[in-house]
mmCIF file of C-alpha atoms and ligand atoms in Angstrom:
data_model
loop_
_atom_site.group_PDB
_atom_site.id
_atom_site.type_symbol
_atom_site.label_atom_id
_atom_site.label_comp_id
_atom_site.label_asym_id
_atom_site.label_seq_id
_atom_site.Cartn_x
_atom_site.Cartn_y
_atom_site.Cartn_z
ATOM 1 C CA UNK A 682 0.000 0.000 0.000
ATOM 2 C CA UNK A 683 1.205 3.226 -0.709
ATOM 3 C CA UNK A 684 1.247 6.531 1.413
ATOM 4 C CA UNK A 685 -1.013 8.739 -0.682
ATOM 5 C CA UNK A 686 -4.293 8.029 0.854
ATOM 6 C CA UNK A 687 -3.097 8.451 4.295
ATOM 7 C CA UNK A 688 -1.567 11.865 3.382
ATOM 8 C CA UNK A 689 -4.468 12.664 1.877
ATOM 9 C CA UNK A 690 -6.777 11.995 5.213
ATOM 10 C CA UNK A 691 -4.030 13.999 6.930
ATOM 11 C CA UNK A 692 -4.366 16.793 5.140
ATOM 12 C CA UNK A 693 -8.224 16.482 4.982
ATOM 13 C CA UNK A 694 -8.428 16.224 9.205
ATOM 14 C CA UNK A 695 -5.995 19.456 9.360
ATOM 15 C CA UNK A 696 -8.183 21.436 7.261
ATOM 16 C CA UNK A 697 -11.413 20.283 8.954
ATOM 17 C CA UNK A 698 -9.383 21.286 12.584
ATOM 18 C CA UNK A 699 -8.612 24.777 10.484
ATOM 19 C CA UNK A 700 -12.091 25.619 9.674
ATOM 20 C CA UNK A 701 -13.411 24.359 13.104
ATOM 21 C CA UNK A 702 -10.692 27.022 14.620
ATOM 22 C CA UNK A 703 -11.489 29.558 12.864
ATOM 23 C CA UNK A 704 -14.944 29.147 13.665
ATOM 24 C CA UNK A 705 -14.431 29.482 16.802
ATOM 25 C CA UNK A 706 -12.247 32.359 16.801
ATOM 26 C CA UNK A 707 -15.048 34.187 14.912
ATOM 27 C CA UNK A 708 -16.650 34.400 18.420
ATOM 28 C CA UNK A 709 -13.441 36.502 19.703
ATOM 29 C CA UNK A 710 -15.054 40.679 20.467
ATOM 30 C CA UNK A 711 -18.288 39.503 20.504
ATOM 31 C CA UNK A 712 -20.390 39.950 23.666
ATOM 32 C CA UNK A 713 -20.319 37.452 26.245
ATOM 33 C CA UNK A 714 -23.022 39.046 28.760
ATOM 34 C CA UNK A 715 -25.371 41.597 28.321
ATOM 35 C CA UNK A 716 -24.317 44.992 30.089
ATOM 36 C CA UNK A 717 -24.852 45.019 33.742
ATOM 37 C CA UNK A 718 -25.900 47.609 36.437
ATOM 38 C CA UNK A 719 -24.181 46.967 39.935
ATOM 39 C CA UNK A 720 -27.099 45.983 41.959
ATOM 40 C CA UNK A 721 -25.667 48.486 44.540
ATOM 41 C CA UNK A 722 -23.050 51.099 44.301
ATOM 42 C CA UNK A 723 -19.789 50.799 46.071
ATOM 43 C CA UNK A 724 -21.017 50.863 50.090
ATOM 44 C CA UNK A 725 -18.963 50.665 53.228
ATOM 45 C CA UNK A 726 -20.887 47.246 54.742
ATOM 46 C CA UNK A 727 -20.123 45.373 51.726
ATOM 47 C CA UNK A 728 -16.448 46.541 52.593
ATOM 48 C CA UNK A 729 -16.995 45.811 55.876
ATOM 49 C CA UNK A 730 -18.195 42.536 55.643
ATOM 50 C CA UNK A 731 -15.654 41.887 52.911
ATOM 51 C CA UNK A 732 -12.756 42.782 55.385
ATOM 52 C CA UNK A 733 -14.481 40.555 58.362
ATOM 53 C CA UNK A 734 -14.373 37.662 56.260
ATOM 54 C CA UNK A 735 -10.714 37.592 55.222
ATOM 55 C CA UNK A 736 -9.920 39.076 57.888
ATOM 56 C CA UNK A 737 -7.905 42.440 55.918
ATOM 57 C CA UNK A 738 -7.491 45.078 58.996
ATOM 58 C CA UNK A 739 -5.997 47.489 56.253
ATOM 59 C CA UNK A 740 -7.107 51.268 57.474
ATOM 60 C CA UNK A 741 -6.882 51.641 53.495
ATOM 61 C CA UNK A 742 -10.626 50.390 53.680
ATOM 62 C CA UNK A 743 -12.288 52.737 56.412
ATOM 63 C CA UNK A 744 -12.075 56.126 57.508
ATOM 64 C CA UNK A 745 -13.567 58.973 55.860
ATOM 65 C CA UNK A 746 -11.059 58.381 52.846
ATOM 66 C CA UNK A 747 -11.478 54.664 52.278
ATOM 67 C CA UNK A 748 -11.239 52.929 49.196
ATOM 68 C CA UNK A 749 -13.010 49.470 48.511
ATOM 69 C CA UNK A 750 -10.455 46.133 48.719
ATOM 70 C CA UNK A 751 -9.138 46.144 44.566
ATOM 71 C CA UNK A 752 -10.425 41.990 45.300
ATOM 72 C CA UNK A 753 -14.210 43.090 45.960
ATOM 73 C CA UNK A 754 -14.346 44.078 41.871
ATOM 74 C CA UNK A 755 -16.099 40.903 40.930
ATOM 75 C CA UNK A 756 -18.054 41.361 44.216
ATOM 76 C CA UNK A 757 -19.992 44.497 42.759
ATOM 77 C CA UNK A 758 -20.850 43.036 39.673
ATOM 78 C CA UNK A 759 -22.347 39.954 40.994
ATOM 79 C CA UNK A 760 -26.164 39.194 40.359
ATOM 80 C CA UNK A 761 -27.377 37.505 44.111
ATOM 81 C CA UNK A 762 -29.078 34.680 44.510
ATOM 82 C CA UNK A 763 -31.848 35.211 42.838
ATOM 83 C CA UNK A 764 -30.914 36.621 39.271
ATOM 84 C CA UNK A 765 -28.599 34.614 37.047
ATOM 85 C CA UNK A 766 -26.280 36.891 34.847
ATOM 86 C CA UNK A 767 -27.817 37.187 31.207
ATOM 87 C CA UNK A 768 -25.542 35.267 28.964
ATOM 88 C CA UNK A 769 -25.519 36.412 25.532
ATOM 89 C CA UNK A 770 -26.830 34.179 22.721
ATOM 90 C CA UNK A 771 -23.334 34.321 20.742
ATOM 91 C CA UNK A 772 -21.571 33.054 24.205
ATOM 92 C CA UNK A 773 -24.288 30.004 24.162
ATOM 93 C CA UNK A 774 -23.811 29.307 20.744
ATOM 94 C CA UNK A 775 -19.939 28.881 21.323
ATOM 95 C CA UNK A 776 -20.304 26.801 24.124
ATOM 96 C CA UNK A 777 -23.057 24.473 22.060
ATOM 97 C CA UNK A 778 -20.539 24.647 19.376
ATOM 98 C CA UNK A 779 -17.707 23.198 21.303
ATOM 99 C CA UNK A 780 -20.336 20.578 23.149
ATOM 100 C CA UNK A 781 -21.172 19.472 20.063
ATOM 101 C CA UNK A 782 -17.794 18.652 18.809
ATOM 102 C CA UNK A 783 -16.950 16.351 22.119
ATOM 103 C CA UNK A 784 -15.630 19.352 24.218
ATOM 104 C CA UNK A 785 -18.332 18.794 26.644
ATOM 105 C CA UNK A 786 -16.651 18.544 30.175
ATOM 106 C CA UNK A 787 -15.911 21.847 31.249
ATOM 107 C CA UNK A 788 -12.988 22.832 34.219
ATOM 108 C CA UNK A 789 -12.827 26.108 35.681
ATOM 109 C CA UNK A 790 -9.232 27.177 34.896
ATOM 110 C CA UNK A 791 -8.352 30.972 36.870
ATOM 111 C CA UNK A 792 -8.967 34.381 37.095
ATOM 112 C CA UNK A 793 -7.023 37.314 36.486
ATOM 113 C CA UNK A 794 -7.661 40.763 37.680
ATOM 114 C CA UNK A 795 -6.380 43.997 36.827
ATOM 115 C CA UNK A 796 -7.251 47.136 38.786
ATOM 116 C CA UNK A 797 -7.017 50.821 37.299
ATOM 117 C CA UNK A 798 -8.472 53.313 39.836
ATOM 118 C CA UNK A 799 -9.596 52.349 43.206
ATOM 119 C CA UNK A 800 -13.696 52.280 43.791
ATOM 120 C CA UNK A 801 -15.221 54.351 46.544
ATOM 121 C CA UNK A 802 -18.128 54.353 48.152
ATOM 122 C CA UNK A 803 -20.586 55.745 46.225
ATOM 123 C CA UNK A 804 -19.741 54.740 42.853
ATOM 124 C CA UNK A 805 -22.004 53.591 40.606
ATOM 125 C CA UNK A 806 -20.619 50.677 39.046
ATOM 126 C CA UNK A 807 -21.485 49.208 35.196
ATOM 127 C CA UNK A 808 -20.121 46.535 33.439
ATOM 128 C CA UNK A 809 -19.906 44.644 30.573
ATOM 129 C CA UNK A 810 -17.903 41.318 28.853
ATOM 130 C CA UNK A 811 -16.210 39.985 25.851
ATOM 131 C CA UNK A 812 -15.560 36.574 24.919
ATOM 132 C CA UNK A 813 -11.753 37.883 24.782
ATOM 133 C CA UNK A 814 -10.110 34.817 23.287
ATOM 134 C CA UNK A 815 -10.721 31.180 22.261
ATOM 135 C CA UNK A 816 -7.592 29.232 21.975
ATOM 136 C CA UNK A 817 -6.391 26.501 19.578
ATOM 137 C CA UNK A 818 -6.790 22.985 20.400
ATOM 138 C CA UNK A 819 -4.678 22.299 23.645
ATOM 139 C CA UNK A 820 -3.471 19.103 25.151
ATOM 140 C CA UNK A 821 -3.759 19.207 29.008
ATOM 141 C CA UNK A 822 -4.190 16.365 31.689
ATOM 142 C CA UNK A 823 -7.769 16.292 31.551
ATOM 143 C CA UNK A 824 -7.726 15.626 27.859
ATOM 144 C CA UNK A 825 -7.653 17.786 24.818
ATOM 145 C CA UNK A 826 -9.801 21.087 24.581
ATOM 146 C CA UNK A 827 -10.204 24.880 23.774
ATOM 147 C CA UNK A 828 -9.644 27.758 26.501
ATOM 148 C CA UNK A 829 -12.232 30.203 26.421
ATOM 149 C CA UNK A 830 -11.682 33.678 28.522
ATOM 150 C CA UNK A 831 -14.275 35.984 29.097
ATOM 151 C CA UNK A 832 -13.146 39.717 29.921
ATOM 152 C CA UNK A 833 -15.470 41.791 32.146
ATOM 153 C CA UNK A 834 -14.563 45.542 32.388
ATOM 154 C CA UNK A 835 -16.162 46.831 35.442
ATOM 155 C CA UNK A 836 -16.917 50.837 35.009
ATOM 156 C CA UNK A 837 -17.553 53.540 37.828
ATOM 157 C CA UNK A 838 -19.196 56.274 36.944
ATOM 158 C CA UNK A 839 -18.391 55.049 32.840
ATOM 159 C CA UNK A 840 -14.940 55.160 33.716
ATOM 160 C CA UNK A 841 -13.305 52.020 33.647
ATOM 161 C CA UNK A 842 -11.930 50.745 37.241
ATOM 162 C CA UNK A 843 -10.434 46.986 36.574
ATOM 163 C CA UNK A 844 -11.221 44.164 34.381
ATOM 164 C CA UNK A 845 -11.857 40.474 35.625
ATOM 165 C CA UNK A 846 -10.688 37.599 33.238
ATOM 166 C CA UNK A 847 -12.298 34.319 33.872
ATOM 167 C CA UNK A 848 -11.021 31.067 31.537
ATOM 168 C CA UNK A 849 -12.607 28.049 31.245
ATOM 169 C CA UNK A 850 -11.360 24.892 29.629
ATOM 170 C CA UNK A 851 -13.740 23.024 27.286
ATOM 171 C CA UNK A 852 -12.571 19.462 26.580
ATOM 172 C CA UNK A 853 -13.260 16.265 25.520
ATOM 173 C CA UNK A 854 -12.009 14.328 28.825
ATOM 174 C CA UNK A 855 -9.114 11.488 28.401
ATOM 175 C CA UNK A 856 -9.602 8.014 28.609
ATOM 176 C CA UNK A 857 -8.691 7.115 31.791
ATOM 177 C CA UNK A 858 -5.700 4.006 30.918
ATOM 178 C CA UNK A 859 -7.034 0.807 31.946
ATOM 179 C CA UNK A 860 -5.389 -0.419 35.250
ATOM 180 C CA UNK A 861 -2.024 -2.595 34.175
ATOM 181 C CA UNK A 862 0.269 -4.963 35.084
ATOM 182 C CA UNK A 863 2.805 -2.603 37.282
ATOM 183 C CA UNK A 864 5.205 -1.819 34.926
ATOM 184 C CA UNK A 865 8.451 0.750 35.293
ATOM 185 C CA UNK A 866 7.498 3.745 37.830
ATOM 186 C CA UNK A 867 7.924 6.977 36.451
ATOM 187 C CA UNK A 868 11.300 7.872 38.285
ATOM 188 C CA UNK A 869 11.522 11.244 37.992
ATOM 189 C CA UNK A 870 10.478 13.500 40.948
ATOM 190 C CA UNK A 871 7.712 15.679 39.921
ATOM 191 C CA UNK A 872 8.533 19.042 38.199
ATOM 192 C CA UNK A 873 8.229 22.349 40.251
ATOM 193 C CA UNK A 874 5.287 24.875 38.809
ATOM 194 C CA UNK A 875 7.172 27.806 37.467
ATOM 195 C CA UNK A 876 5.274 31.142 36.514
ATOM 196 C CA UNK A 877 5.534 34.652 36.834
ATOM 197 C CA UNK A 878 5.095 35.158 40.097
ATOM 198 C CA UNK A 879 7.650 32.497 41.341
ATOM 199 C CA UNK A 880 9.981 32.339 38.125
ATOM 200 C CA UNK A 881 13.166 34.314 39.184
ATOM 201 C CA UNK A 882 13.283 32.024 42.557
ATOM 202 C CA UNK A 883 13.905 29.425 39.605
ATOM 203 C CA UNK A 884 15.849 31.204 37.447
ATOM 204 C CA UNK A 885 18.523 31.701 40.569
ATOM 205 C CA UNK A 886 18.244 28.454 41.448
ATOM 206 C CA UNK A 887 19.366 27.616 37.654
ATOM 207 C CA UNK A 888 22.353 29.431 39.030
ATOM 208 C CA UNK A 889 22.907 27.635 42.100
ATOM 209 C CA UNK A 890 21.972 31.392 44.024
ATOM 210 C CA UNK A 891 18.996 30.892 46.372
ATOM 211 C CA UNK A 892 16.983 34.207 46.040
ATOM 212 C CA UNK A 893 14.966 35.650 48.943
ATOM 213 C CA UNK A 894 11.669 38.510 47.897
ATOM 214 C CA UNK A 895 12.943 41.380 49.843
ATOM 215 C CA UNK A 896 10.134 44.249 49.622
ATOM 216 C CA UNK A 897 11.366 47.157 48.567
ATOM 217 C CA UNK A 898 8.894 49.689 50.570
ATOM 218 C CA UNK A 899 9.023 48.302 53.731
ATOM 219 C CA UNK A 900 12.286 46.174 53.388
ATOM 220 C CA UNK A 901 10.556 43.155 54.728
ATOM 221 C CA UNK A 902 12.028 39.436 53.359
ATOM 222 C CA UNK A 903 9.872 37.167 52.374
ATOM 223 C CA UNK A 904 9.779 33.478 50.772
ATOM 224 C CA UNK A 905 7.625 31.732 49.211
ATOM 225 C CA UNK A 906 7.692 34.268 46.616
ATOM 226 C CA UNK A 907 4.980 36.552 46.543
ATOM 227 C CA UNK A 908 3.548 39.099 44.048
ATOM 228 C CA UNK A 909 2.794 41.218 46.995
ATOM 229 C CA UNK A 910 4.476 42.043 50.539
ATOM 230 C CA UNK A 911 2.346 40.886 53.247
ATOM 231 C CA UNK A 912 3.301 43.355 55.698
ATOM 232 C CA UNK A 913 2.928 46.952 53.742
ATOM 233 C CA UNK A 914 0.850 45.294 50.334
ATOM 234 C CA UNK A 915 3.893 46.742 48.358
ATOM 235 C CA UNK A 916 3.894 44.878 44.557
ATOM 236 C CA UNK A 917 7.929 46.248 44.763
ATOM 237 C CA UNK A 918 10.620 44.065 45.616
ATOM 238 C CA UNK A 919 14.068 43.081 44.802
ATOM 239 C CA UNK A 920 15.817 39.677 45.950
ATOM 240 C CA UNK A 921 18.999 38.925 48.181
ATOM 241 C CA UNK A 922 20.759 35.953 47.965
ATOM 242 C CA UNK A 923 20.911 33.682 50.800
ATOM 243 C CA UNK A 924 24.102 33.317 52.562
ATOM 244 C CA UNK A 925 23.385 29.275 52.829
ATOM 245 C CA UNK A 926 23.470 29.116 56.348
ATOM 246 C CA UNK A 927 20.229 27.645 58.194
ATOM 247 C CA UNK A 928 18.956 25.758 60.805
ATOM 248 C CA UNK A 929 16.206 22.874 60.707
ATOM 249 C CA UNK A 930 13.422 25.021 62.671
ATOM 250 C CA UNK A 931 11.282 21.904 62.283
ATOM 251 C CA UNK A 932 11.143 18.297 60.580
ATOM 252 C CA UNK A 933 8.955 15.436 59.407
ATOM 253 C CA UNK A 934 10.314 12.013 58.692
ATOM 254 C CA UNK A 935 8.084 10.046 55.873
ATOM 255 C CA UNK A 936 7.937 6.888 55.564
ATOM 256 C CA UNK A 937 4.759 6.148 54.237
ATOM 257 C CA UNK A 938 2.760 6.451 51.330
ATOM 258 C CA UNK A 939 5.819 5.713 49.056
ATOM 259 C CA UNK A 940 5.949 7.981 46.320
ATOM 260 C CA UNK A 941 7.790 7.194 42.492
ATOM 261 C CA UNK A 942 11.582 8.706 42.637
ATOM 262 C CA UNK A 943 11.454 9.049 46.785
ATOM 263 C CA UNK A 944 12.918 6.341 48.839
ATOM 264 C CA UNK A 945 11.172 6.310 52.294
ATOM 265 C CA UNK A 946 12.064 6.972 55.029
ATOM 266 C CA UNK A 947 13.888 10.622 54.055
ATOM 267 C CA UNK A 948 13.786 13.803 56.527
ATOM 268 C CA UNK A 949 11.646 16.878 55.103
ATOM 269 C CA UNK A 950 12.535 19.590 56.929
ATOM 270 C CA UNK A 951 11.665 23.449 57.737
ATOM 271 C CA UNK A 952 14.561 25.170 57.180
ATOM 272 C CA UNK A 953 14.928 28.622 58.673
ATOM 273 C CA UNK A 954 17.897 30.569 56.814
ATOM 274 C CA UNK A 955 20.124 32.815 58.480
ATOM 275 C CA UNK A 956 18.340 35.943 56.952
ATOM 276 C CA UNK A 957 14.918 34.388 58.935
ATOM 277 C CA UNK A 958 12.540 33.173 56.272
ATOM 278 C CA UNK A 959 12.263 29.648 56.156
ATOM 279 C CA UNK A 960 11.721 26.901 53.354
ATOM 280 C CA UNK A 961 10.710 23.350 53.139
ATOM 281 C CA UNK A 962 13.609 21.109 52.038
ATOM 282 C CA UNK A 963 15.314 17.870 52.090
ATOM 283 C CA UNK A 964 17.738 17.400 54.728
ATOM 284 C CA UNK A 965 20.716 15.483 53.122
ATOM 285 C CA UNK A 966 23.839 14.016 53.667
ATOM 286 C CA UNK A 967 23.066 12.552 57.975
ATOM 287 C CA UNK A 968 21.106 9.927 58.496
ATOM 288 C CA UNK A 969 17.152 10.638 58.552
ATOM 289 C CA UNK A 970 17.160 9.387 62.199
ATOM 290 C CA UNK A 971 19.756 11.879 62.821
ATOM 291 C CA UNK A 972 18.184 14.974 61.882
ATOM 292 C CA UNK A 973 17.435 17.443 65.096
ATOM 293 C CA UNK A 974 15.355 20.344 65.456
ATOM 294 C CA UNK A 975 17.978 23.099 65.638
ATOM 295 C CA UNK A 976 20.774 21.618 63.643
ATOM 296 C CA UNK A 977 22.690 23.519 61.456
ATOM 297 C CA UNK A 978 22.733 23.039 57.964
ATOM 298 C CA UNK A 979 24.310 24.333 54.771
ATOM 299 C CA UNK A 980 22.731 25.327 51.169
ATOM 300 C CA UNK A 981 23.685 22.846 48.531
ATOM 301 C CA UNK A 982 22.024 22.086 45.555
ATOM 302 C CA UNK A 983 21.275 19.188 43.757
ATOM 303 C CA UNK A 984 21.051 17.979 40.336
ATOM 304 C CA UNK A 985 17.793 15.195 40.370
ATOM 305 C CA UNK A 986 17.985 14.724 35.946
ATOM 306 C CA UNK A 987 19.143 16.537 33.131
ATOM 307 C CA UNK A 988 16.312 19.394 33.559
ATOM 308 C CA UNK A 989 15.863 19.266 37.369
ATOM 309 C CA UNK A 990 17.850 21.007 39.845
ATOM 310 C CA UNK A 991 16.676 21.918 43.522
ATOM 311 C CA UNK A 992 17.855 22.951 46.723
ATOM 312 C CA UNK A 993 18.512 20.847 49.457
ATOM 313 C CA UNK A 994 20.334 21.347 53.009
ATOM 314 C CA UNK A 995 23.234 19.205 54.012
ATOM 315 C CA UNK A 996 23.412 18.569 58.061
ATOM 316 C CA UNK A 997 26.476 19.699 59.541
ATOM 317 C CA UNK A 998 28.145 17.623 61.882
ATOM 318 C CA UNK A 999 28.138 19.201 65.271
HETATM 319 ZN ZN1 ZN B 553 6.586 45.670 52.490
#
């Protein structure tokens, strides 16, 4: 048998998967909801309440001069119980589209906000959204599918204040792999989630250099990396390196569940660095039984494959 009829089909699927795309991207611009009116305007107990529930003592958000929390902007858009928001029939009709072509199962993927002006009370508050994008055909976990993101621009007083994304992923959900024989386990430790708000602490570590957040309004250090200081809400910041000294402030030792490319029993430990931010590590190089809250350790780092390379604290004999 020759190759030409399998080319052929090839070439027949990829157009078919063109015109489907572009069909869908047709739907990019067009309304997604019909405009809203904020069922009330910007009001101190909706801030108030806000703050009581996540607990945000910021005097930012009372006083004569307060400003709503830049988080409450979905909050002032939001329908109630009672009224569901009016989807428009273009947004339906890309969803039935997608449905129809075996994207059925639908995830909830993030949110994004962006704020422009702060909202006050008092402001009136209007708003309106896009179907902003519909991607091409992505491969994820759950199985293949499209992302669709919705943008709502939330106006005060017809000015526009921030804008909410919201994506969803419509896909047509993998087949599960039947249960086998147990075969090789996958030996590689998983992979650390890298993205903007965490990806210099990776780049440096690339380096061997283990970088600390250091704020720069308040001058506050802080790790995990954050897009935000805790202590003055800064978004500013610069890094220091850590010196590499440390102490284990805390430990676990795990045996048990076993997991692929760890070999129970191993120390985990809380590591508090010299500069007084801690991080969860591995304890190497003394014996897991060995390992003592208060021990001092050392920065190393550790190659794990050809891509992976992570810190880890060596115990130092005492
Ligand atoms: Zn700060």
């Amino acid at each position: 048998m020759n190759g030409e009829p399998e080319v052929h089909e090839e070439s027949e699927a990829s157009e078919r998967s063109e015109e489907f795309e572009a069909r869908l991207k047709a739907y990019e611009g067009r309304p997604a909801a019909a405009t809203g009116v904020g069922r009330d305007p910007v009001n101190e107990p909706m801030i108030r309440h806000w703050c009581e529930a996540m607990g945000d003592t910021s005097p930012a958000y009372t006083g004569p001069d307060a400003i709503a929390p830049p988080t409450m902007l979905q909050a002032w858009t939001m329908a109630g119980l009672s009224r569901s928001p009016e989807r428009t029939a273009a947004y339906d009709e890309l969803l039935r589209l997608l449905d129809e072509s075996g994207y059925h199962a639908v995830v909830a993927t993030d949110c994004e906000q962006e704020y422009l002006r702060p909202l006050r009370p008092g402001d009136e508050i209007t708003f309106d959204s896009v179907i902003e994008s519909v991607s091409d055909l992505k491969t994820t976990k759950l199985g293949a599918g499209h992302f669709v993101t919705t943008r709502t621009d939330v106006r005060a007083g017809g000015a526009l204040a921030g804008t909410h994304r919201f994506r969803i992923l419509k896909y047509a959900p993998a087949r599960r792999p039947k249960k086998q024989a147990p075969g090789p386990p996958e030996e590689r430790r998983p992979r650390p989630v890298v993205n903007r708000d965490n990806a210099g602490f990776w780049e440096g570590v690339a380096r061997h250099a283990l970088l600390i957040q250091r704020c720069t309004g308040c001058g506050d250090l802080r790790f995990p990396w954050l897009p935000g200081c805790n202590s003055c809400g800064s978004p500013e910041w610069d890094t220091v390196e850590a010196s590499g000294d440390g102490t284990v402030y805390s430990y676990v030792v795990m045996h048990h569940p076993p997991f692929p490319a760890f070999e129970p029993p191993y120390a985990v430990g809380l590591i508090e660095l010299a500069e007084g931010v801690r991080i969860v590590s591995n304890v190497v190089g003394v014996p897991y039984d060995k390992v003592r809250i208060g021990m001092p350790v050392r920065l190393d780092f550790r190659r794990y494959d050809e891509e992976l390379v992570l810190p880890v604290f060596q115990g130092v004999a005492e």
